[in-house]
Short mmCIF file of C-alpha atoms in Angstrom, two decimals:
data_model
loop_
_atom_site.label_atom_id
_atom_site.label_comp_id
_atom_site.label_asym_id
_atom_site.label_seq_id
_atom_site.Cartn_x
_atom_site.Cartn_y
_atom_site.Cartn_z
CA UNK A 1 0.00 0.00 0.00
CA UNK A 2 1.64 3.40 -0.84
CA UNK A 3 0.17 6.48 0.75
CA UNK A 4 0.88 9.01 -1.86
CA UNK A 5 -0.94 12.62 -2.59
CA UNK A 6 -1.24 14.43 -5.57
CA UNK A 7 1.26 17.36 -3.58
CA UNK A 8 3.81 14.13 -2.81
CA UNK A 9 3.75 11.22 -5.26
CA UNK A 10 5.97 9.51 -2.13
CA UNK A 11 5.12 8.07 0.79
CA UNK A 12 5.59 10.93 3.38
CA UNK A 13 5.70 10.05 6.91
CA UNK A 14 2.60 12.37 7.70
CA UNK A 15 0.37 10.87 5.55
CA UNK A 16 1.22 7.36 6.46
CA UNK A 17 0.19 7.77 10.27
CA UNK A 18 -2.64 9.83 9.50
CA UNK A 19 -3.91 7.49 7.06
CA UNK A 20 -2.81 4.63 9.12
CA UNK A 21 -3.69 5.38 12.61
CA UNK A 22 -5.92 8.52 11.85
CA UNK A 23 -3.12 10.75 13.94
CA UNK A 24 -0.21 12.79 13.41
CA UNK A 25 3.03 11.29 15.49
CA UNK A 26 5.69 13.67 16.38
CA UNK A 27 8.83 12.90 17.67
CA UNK A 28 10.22 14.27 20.79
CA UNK A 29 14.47 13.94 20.33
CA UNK A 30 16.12 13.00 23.55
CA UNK A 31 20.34 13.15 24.68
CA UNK A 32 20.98 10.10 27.35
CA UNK A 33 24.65 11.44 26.88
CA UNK A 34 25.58 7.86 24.89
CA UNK A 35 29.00 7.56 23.86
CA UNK A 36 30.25 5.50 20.82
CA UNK A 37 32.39 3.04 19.71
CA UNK A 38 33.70 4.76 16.94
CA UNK A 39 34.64 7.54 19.25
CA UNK A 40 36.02 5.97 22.44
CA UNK A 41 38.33 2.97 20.68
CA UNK A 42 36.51 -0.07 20.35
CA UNK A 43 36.06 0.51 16.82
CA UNK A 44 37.82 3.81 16.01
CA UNK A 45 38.59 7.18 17.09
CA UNK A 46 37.37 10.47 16.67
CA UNK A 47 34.03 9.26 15.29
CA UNK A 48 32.62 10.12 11.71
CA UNK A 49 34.21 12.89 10.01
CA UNK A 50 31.33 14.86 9.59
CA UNK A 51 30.02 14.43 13.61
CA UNK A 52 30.65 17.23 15.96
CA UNK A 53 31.44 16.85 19.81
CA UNK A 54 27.76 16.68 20.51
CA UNK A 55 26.96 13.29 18.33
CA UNK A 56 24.81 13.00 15.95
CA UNK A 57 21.58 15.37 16.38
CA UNK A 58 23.64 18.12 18.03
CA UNK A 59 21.08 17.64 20.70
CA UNK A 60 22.65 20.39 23.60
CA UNK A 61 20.21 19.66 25.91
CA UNK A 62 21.69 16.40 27.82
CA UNK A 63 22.54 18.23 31.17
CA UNK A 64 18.40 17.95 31.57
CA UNK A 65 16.85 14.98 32.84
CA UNK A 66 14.99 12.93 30.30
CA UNK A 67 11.34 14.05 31.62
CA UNK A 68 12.59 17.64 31.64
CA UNK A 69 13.63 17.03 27.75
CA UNK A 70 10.96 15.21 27.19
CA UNK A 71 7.95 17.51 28.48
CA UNK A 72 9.57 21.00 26.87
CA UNK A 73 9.38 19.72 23.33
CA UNK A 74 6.22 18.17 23.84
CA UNK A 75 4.13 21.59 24.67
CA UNK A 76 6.19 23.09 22.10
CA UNK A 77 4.85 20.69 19.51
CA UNK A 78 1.39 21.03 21.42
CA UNK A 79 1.18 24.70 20.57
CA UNK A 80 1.36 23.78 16.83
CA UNK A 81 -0.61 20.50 16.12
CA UNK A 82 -3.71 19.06 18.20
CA UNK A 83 -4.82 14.95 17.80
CA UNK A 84 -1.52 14.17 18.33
CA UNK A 85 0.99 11.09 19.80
CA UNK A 86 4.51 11.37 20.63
CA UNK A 87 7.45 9.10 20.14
CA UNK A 88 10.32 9.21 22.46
CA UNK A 89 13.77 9.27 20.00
CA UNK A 90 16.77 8.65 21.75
CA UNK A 91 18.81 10.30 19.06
CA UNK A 92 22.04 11.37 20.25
CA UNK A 93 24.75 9.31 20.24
CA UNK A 94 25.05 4.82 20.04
CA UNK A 95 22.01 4.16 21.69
CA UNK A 96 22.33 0.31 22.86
CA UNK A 97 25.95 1.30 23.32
CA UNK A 98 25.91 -0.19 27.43
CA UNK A 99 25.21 -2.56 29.74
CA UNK A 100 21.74 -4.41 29.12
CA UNK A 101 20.51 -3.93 32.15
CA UNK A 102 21.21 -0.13 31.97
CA UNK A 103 19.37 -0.11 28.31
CA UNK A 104 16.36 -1.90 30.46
CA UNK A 105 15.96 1.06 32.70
CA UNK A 106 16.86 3.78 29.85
CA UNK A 107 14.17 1.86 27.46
CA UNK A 108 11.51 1.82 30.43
CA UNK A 109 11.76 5.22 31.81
CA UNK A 110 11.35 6.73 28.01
CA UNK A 111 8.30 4.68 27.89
CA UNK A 112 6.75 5.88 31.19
CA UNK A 113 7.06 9.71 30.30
CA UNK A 114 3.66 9.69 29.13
CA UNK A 115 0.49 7.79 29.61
CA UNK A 116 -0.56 7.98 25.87
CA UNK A 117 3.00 7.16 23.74
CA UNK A 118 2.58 5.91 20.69
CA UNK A 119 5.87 3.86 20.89
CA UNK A 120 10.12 4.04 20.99
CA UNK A 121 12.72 4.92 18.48
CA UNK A 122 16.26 4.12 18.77
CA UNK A 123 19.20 5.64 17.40
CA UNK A 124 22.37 3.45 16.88
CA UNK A 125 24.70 1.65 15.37
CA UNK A 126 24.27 -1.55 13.47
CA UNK A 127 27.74 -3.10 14.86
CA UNK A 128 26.59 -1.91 18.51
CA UNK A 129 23.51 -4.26 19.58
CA UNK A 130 24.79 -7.15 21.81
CA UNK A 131 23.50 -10.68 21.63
CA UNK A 132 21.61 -9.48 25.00
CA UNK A 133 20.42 -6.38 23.57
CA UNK A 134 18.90 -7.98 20.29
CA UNK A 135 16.73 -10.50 23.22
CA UNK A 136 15.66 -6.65 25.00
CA UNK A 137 15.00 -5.27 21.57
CA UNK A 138 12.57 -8.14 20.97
CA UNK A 139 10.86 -7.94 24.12
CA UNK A 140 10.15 -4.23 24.00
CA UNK A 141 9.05 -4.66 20.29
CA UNK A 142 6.29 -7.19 21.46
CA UNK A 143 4.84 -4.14 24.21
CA UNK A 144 5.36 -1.11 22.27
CA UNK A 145 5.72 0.22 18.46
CA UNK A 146 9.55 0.33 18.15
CA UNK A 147 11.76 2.13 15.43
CA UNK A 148 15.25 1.26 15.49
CA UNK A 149 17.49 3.96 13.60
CA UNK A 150 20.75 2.79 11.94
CA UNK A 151 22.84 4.95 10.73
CA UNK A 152 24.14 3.60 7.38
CA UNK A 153 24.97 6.58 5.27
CA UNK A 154 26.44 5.38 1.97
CA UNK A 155 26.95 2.19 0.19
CA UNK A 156 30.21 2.88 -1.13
CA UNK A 157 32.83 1.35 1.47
CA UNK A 158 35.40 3.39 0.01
CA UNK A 159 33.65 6.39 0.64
CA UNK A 160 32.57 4.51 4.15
CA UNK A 161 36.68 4.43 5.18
CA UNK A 162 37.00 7.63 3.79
CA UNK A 163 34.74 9.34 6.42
CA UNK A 164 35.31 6.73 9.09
CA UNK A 165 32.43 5.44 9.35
CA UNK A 166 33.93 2.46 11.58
CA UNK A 167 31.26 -0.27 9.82
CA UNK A 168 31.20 -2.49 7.12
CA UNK A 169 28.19 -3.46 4.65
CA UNK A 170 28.16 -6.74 6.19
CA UNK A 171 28.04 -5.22 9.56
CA UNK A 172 24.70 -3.64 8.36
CA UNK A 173 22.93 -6.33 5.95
CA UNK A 174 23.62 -9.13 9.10
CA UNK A 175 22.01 -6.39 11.83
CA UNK A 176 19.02 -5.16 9.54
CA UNK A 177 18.30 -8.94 8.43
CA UNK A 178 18.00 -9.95 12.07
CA UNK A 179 16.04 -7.17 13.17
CA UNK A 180 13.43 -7.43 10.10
CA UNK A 181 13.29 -11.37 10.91
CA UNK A 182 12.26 -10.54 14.28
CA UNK A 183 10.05 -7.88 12.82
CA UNK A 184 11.19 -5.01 13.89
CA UNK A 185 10.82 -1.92 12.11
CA UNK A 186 14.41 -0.40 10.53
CA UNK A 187 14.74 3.13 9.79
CA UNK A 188 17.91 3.79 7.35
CA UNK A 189 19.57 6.97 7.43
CA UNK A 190 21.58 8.10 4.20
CA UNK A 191 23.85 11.12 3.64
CA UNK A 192 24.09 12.75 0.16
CA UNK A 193 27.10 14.68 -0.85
CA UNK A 194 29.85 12.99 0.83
CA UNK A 195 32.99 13.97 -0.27
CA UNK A 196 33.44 12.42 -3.88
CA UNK A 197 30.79 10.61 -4.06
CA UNK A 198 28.74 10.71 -7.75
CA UNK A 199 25.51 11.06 -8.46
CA UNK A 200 25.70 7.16 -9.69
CA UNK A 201 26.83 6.22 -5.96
CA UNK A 202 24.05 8.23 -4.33
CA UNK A 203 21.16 6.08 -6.68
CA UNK A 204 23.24 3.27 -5.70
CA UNK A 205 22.90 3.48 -2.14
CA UNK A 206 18.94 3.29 -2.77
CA UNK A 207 19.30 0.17 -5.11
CA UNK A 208 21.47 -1.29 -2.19
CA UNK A 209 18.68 -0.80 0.54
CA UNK A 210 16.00 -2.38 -1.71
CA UNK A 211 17.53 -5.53 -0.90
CA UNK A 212 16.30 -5.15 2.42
CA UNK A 213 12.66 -5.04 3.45
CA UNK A 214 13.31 -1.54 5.58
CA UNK A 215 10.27 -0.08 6.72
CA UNK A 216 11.85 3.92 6.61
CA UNK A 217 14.53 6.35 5.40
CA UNK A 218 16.14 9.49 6.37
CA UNK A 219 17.70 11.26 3.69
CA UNK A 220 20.22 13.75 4.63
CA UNK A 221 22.50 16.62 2.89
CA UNK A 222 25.96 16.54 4.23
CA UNK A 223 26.22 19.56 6.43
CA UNK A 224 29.90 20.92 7.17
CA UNK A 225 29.93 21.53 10.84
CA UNK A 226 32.69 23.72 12.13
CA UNK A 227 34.99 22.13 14.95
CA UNK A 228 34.69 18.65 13.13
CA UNK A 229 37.58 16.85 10.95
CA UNK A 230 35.35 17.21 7.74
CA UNK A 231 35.54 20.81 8.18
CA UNK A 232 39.29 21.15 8.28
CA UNK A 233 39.67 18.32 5.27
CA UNK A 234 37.09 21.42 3.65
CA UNK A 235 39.20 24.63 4.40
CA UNK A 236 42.57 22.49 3.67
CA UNK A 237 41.08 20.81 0.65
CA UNK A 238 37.71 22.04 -0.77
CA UNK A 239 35.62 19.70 -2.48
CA UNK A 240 32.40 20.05 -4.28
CA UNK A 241 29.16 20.92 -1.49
CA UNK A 242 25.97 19.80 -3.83
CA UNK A 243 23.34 22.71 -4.49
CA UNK A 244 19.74 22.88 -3.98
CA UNK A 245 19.21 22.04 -7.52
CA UNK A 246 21.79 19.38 -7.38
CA UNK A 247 20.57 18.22 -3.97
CA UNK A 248 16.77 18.20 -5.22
CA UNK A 249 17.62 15.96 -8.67
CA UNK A 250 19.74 13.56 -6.99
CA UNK A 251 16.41 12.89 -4.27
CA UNK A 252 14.03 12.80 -6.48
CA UNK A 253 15.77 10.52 -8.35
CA UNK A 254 16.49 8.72 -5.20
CA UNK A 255 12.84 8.46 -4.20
CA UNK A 256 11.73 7.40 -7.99
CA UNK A 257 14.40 4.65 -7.61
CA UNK A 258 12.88 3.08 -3.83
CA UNK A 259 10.93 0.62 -3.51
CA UNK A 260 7.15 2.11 -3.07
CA UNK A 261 6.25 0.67 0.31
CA UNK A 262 9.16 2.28 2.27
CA UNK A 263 8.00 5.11 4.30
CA UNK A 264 9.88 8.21 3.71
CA UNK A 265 11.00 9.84 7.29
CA UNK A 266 13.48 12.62 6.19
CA UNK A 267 14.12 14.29 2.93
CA UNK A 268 17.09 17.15 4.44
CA UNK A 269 19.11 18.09 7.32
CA UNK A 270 18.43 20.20 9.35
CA UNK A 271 21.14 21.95 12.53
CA UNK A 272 20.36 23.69 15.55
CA UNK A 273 24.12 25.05 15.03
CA UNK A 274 24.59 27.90 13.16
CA UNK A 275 28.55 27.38 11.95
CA UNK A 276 27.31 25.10 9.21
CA UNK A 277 28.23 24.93 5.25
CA UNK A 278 26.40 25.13 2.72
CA UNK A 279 23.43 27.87 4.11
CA UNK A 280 20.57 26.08 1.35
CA UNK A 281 19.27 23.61 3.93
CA UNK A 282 18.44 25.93 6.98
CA UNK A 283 15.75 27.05 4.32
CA UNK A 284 14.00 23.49 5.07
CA UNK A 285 10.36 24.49 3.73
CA UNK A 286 12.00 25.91 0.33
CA UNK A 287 13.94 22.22 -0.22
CA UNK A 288 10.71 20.51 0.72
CA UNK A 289 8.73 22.45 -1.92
CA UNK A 290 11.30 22.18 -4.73
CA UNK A 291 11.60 18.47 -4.23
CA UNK A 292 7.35 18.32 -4.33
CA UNK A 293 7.17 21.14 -7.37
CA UNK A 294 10.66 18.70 -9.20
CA UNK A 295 8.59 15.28 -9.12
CA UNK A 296 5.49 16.55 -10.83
CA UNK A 297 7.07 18.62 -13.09
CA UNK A 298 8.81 15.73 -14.33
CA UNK A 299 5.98 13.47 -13.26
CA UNK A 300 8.05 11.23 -10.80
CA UNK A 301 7.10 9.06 -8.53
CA UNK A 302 8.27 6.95 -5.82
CA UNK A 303 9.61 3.51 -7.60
CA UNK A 304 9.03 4.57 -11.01
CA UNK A 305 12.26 3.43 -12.35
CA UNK A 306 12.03 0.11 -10.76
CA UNK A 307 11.91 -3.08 -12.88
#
């Protein structure tokens, strides 16, 4: 079932819950101050090129306990939509990156905040789930609606070394196979314009993911943080930052080459940091609307170009 409009020939993550479950679901990002393995030395140092000190999200608000967190971005999203659910997101950092029974009293706690969640989504790693934490994973999936969130970012593993990722393709296809088999649901997260990639790499990284029966993407624009080693690769070594018109071909390409049941999440970035290159994606609506008004001009849709 796809749960396109004639605005969005995709299926956009609004129109999925309020066509499935007749609500809109927001989700509230949390910081549980996780570290990571590709930061501390298990699997590398420094961490992705591209991630600043905070970890991914550049959520600044970890000093707060996770019900303070929690409750100010709920009434701020209150103020601006009514019949609506919430979704704890622990976003920031390797979230099943500790002990089990730590994750057991993280996982519980997010899912006490309210009395009316509509379920849990997890941020992490797919080399960072323990034999333990797949068994927790699978008994919180059978009392709640759970997301897990891998980061993944490109299927090119040269590009993957280049940026440090810290994870290999295998790494990913043997975590996202057992999670699916245990059905859970798997959102992927993708970066486009890493450093040298082509636009043929960038389709490919779709193609790759269609192997996998992945319930969600996040599609992101490389954003070049200041204080981070991919911004001082940038000012010793420019290379090419994609433009809004580049950015907005190479996604709706993207989205005509995806399978049609995958549920769209994400289609930009988005920082709460201003030292960020290039400017184009702090104007978020703009991308949004040239990405809607690209696809009908050219009268895409999502998996069009599949065989």
């Amino acid at each position: 079932m796809n749960y396109f409009t004639k605005d969005k020939p995709y299926n956009s993550l609004n129109e999925y819950y309020l066509k499935k479950y007749g609500f809109k679901v927001a989700k509230i990002p949390l910081n549980l101050n996780f570290s990571c393995p590709n930061k501390d030395g298990l699997k590398g140092y420094g961490g992705c090129i591209y991630c600043s000190k905070m970890a991914s999200g550049d959520i600044q608000d970890y000093h707060n306990d996770l019900k303070t967190q929690y409750n100010k971005l709920k009434e701020l999203q209150l103020n601006k939509w009514k019949n609506i659910k919430f979704m704890p997101y622990l976003q920031a950092g390797t979230n099943t990156y500790a002990d089990t029974s730590i994750l057991k009293e993280i996982y519980n706690n997010a899912l006490n905040l309210d009395e009316d969640l509509f379920g849990l989504s997890i941020a992490t790693r797919p080399d960072s789930i323990t034999e333990d934490t797949y068994e927790l994973l699978n008994e919180l999936n059978k009392k709640t609606h759970l997301q897990i969130e891998l980061g993944f970012q490109t299927a090119n593993e040269e590009t993957s070394k280049f940026i440090n990722r810290g994870l290999t393709n295998l790494e990913f296809e043997n975590c996202v196979n057992r999670l699916i088999n245990n059905n859970i649901e798997v959102v992927v997260h993708i970066i486009n314009g890493l450093p040298y990639e082509t636009y043929d790499d960038m389709i490919n990284t779709i193609k790759y993911l269609n192997q996998f029966k992945i319930s969600g993407i996040k599609i992101h624009m490389l954003l070049v943080l200041e204080d981070t080693k991919l911004y001082d690769i940038y000012k010793s070594k420019p290379f090419h930052l994609l433009t809004l018109d580049e950015y907005v071909k190479i996604v709706c390409d993207q989205i005509s080459y995806l399978n049609d049941n995958v549920i769209i999440h994400r289609l930009s970035s988005d920082s709460p940091i201003d030292g960020f290159m290039p400017k184009w994606p702090k104007k978020k609506i703009i991308v949004m609307n040239e990405i809607d008004k690209y696809m009908r001009k050219n009268n895409l849709f999502q998996g069009k170009y599949i065989k």
